[in-house]
PDB file of C-alpha atoms in Angstrom:
ATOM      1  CA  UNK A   1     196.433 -60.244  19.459  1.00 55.00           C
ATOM      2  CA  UNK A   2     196.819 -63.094  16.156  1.00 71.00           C
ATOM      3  CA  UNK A   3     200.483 -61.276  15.573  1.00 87.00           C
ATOM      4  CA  UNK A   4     199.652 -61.368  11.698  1.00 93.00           C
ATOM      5  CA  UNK A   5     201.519 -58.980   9.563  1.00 94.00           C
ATOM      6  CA  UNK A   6     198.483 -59.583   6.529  1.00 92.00           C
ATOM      7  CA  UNK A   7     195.005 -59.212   7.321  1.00 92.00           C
ATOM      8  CA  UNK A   8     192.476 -61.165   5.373  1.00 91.00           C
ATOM      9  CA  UNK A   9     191.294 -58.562   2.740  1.00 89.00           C
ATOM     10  CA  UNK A  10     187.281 -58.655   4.297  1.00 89.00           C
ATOM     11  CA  UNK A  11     186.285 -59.404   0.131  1.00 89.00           C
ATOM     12  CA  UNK A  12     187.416 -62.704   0.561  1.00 91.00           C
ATOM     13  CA  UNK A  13     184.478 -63.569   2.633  1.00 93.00           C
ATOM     14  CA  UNK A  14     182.426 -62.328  -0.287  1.00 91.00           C
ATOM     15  CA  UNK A  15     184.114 -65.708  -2.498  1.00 91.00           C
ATOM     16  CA  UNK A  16     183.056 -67.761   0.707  1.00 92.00           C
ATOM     17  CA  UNK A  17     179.642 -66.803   0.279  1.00 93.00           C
ATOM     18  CA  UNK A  18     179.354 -67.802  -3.413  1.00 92.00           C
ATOM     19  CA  UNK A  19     180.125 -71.282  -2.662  1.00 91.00           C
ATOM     20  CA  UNK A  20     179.215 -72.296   1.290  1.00 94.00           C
ATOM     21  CA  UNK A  21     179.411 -75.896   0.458  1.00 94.00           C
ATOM     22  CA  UNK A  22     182.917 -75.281  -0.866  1.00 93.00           C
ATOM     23  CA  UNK A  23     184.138 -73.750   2.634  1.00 93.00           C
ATOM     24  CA  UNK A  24     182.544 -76.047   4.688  1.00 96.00           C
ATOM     25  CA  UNK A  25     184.488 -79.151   2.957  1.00 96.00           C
ATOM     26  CA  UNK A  26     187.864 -77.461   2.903  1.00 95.00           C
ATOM     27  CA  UNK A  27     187.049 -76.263   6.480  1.00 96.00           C
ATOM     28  CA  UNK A  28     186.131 -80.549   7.781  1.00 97.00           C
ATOM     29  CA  UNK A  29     189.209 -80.758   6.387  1.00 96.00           C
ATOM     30  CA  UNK A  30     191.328 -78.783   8.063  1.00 95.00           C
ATOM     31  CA  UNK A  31     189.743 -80.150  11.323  1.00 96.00           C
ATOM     32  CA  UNK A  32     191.187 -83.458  10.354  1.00 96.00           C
ATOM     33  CA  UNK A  33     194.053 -82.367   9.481  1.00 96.00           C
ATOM     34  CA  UNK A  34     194.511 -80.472  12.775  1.00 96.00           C
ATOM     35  CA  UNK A  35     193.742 -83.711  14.935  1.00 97.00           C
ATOM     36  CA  UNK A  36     196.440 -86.041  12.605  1.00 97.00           C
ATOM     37  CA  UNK A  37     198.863 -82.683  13.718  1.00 97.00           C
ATOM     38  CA  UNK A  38     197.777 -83.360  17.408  1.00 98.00           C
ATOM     39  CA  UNK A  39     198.644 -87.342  17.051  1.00 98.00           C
ATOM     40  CA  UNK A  40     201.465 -87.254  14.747  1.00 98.00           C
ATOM     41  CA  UNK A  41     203.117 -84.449  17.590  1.00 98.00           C
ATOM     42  CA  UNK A  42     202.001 -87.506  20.297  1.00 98.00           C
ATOM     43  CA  UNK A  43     203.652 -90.165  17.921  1.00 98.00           C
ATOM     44  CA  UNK A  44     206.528 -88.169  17.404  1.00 97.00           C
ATOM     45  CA  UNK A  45     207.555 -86.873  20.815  1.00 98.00           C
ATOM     46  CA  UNK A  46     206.370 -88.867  23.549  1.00 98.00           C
ATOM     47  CA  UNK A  47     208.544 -87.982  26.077  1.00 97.00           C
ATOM     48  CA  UNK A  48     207.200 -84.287  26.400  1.00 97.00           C
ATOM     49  CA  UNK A  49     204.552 -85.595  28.949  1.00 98.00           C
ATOM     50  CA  UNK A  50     202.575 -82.357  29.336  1.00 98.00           C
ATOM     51  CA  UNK A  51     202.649 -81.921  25.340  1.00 98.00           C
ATOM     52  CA  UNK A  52     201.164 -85.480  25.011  1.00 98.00           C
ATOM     53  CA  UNK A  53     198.649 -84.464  27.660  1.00 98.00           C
ATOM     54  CA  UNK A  54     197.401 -81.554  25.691  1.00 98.00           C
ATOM     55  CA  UNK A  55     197.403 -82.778  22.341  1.00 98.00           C
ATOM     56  CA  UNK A  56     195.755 -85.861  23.335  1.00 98.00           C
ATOM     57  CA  UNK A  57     192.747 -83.067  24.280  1.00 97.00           C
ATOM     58  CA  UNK A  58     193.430 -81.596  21.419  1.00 97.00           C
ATOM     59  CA  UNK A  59     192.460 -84.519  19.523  1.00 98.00           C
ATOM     60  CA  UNK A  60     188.963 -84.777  21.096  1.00 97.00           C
ATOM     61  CA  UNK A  61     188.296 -81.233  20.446  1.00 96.00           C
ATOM     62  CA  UNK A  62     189.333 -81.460  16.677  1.00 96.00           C
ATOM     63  CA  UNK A  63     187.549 -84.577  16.017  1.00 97.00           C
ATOM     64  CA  UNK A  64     184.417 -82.434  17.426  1.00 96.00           C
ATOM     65  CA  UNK A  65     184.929 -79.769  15.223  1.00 96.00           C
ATOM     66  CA  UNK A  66     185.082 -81.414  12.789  1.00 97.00           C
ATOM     67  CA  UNK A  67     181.713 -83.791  13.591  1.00 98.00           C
ATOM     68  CA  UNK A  68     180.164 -79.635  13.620  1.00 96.00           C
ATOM     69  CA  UNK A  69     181.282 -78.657  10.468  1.00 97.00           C
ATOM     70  CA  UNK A  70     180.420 -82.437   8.939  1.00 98.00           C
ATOM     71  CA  UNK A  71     176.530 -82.047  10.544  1.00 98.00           C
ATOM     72  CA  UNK A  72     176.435 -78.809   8.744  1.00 97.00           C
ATOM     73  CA  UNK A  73     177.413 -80.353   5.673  1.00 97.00           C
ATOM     74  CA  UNK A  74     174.660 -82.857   6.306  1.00 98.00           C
ATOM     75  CA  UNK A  75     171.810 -80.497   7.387  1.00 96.00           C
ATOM     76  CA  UNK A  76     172.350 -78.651   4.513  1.00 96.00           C
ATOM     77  CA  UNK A  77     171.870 -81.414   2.243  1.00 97.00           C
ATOM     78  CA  UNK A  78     175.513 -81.865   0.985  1.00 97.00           C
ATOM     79  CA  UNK A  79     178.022 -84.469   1.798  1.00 97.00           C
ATOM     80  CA  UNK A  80     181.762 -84.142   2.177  1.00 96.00           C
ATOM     81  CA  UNK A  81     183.366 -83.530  -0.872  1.00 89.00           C
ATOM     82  CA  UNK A  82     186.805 -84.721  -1.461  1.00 90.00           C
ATOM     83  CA  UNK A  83     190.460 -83.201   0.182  1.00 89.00           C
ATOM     84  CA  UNK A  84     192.073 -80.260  -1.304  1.00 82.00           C
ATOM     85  CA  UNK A  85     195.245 -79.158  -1.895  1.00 84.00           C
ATOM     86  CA  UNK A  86     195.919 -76.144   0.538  1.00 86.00           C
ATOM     87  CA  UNK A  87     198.809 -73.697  -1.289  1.00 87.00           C
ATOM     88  CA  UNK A  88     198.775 -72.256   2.067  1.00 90.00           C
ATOM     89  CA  UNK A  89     200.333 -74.903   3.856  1.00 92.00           C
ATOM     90  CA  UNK A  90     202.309 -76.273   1.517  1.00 91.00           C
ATOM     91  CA  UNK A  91     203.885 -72.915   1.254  1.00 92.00           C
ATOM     92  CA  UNK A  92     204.366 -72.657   4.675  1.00 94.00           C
ATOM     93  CA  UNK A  93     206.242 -75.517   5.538  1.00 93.00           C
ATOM     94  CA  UNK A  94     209.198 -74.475   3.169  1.00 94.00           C
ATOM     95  CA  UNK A  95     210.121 -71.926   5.859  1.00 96.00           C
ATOM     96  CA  UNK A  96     212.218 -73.981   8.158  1.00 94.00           C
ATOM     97  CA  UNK A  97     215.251 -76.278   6.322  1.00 91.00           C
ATOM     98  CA  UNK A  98     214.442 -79.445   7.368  1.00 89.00           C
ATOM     99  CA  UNK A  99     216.684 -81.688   9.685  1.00 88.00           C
ATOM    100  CA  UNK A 100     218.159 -80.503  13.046  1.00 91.00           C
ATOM    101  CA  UNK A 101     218.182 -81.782  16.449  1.00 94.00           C
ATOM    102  CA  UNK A 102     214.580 -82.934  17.651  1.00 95.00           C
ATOM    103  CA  UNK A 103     214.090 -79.770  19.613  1.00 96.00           C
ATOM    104  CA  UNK A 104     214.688 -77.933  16.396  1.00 96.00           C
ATOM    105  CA  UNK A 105     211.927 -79.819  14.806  1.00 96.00           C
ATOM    106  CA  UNK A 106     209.720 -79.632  17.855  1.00 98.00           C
ATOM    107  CA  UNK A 107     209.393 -75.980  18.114  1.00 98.00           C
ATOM    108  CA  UNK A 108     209.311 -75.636  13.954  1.00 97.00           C
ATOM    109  CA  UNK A 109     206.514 -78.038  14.004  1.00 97.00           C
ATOM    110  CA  UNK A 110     204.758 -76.159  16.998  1.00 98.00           C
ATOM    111  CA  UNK A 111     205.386 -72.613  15.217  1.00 98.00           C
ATOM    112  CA  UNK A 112     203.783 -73.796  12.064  1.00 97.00           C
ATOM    113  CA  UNK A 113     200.434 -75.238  14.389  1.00 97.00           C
ATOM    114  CA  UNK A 114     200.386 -71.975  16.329  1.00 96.00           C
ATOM    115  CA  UNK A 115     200.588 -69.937  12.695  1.00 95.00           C
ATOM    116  CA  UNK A 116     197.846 -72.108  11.245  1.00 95.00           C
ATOM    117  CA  UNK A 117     195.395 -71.974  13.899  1.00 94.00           C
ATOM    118  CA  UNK A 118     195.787 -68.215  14.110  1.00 93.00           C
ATOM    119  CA  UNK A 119     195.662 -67.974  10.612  1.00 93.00           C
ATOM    120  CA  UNK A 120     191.854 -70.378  11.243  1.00 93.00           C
ATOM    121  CA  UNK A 121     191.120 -67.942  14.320  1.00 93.00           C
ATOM    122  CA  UNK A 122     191.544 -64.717  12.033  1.00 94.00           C
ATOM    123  CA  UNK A 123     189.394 -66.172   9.306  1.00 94.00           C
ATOM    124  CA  UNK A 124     186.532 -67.355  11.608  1.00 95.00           C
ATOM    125  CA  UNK A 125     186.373 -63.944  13.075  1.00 94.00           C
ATOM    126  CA  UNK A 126     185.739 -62.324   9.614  1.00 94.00           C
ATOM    127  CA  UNK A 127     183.506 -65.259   8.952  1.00 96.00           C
ATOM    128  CA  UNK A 128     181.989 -64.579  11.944  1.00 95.00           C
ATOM    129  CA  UNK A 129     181.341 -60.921  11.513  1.00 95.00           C
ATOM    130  CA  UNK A 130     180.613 -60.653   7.672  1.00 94.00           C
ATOM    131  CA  UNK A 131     178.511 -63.932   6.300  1.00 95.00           C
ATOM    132  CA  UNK A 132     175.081 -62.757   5.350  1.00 95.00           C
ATOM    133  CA  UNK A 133     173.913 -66.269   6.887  1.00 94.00           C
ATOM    134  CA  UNK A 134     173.438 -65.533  10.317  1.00 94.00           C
ATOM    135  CA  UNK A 135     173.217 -69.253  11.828  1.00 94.00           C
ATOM    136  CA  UNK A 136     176.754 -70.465  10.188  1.00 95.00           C
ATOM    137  CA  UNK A 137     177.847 -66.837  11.076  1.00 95.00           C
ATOM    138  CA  UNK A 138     177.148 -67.614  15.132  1.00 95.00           C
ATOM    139  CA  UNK A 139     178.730 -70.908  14.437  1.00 95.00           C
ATOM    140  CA  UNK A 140     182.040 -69.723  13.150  1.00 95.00           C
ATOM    141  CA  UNK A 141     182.236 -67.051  16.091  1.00 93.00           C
ATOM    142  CA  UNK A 142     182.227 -70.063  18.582  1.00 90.00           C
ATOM    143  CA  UNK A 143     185.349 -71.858  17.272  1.00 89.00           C
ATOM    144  CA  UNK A 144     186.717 -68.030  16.547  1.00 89.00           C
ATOM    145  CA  UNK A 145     187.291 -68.666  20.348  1.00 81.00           C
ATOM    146  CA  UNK A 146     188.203 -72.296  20.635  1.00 77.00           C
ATOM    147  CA  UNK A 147     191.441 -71.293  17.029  1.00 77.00           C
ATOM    148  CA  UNK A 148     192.587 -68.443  19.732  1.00 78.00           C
ATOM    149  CA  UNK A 149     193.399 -70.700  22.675  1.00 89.00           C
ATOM    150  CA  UNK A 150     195.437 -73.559  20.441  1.00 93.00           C
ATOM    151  CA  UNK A 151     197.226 -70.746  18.488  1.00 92.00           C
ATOM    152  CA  UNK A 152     198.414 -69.781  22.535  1.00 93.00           C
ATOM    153  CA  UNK A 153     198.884 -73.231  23.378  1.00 97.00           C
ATOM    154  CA  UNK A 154     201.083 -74.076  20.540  1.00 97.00           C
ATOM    155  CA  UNK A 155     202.827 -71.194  20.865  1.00 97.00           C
ATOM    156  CA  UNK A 156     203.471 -71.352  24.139  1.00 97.00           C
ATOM    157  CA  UNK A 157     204.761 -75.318  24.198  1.00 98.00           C
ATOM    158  CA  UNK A 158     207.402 -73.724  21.118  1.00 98.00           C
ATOM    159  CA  UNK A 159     208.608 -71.136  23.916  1.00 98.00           C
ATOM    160  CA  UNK A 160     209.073 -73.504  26.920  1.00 98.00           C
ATOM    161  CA  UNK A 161     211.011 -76.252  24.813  1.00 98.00           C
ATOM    162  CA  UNK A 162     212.779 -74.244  22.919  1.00 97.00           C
ATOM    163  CA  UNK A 163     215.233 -71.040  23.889  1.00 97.00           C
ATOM    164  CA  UNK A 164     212.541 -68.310  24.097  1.00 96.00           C
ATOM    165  CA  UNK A 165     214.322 -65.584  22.353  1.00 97.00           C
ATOM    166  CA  UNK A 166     215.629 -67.983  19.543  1.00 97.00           C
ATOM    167  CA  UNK A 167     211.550 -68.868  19.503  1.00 97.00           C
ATOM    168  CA  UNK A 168     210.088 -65.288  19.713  1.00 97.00           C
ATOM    169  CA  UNK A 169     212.947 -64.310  16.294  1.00 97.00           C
ATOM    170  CA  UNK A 170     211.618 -67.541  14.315  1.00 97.00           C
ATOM    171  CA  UNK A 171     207.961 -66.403  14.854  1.00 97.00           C
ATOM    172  CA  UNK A 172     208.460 -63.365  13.638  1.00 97.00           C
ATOM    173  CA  UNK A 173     210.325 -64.411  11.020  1.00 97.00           C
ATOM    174  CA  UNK A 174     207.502 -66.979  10.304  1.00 97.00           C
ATOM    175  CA  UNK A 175     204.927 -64.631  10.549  1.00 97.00           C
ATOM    176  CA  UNK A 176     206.945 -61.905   8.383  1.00 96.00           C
ATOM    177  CA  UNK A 177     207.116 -65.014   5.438  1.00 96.00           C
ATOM    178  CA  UNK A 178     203.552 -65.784   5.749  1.00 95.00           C
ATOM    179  CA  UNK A 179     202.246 -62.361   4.931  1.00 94.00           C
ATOM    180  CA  UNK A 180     203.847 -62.970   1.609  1.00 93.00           C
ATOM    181  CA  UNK A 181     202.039 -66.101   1.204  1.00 92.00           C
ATOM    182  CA  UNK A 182     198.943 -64.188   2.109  1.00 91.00           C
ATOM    183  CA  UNK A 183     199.584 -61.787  -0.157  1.00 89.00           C
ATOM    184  CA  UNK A 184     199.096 -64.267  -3.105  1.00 84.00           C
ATOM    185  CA  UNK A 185     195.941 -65.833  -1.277  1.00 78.00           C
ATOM    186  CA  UNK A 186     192.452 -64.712  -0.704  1.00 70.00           C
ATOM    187  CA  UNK A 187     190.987 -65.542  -4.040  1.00 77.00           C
ATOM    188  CA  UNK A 188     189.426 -68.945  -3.151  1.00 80.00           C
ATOM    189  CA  UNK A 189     186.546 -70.147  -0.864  1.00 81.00           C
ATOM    190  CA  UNK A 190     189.046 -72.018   1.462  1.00 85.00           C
ATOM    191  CA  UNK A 191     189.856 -71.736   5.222  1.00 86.00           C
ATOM    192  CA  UNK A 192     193.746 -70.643   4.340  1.00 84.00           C
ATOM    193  CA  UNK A 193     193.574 -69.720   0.378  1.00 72.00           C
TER     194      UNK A 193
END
């Protein structure tokens, strides 16, 4: 359904379980990160009324998740550790040349949200369906569900403003590039690394 090219090799959950604490800061992360995506699209392109609509939900969603993954953190005596670099995203966005007409950079911006979140969806399932730790196992298979529908979403906003078969070749092309980047990843306790 994800589209990946590059599954996540199931050892890598095996590294996650080494170092929970690890995963669950680079994970509250990444659920900041994904609501500053949500307002920086809002900032950025205002006129798309419906895209403002959804990302503004969006927001509130993220900022829940990542209130969950902070309480976890909490309840399991830890606090938030500091930002980390993520390879995986900083890989990603040298894909598309930068520049072009705001369209261009509205559905490049959308393809790299839809690729991350399926990326997150594809890693919560194996999360989901390996960790030993049953309670943060059942935790990770609820926002398994919650990654799916913004991977859609974003995908499907890069499709109606841009030309859909110009949209459909990027993504593959996009997703063909990232399983090279994958290919290098796996090795650390991280959502994407």
């Amino acid at each position: 359904m994800l589209g990946l090219k590059l599954p996540t090799d199931p050892r890598w959950v095996n590294i996650v379980e080494k170092n929970i604490e690890e995963i669950l800061t680079d994970h509250a992360f990444c659920e900041q990160k994904a609501t500053s995506t949500a307002i920086s699209l809002i900032v950025s392109f205002p006129e798309y009324t419906e895209l403002v609509q959804e990302m503004t939900a969006l927001v509130k969603e993220e900022i829940s998740h990542f209130k969950m993954v902070h309480d976890k953190i909490i309840e399991r005596g830890w606090v938030l550790g500091r930002d980390r670099r993520d390879d995986y995203v900083i890989e990603l966005l040298k894909f598309f040349p930068k520049g072009g007409s705001r369209t261009t950079q509205l559905v490049h911006r959308l393809l790299y949200a839809a690729l991350i979140e399926a990326r997150s969806c594809e890693r919560f399932r194996l999360l989901s369906e390996e960790l030993k730790d049953k309670e943060l196992a059942g935790f990770y298979r609820n926002l398994m569900v919650s990654e799916a529908n913004h991977y859609t979403m974003f995908l499907g906003f890069a499709r109606q403003y841009g030309d859909k078969k110009e949209v459909d070749a990027k993504w593959q092309k996009l997703l063909e590039y990232e399983a090279e980047i994958m290919a290098n990843l796996g090795t650390k306790e991280t959502v994407h690394g």
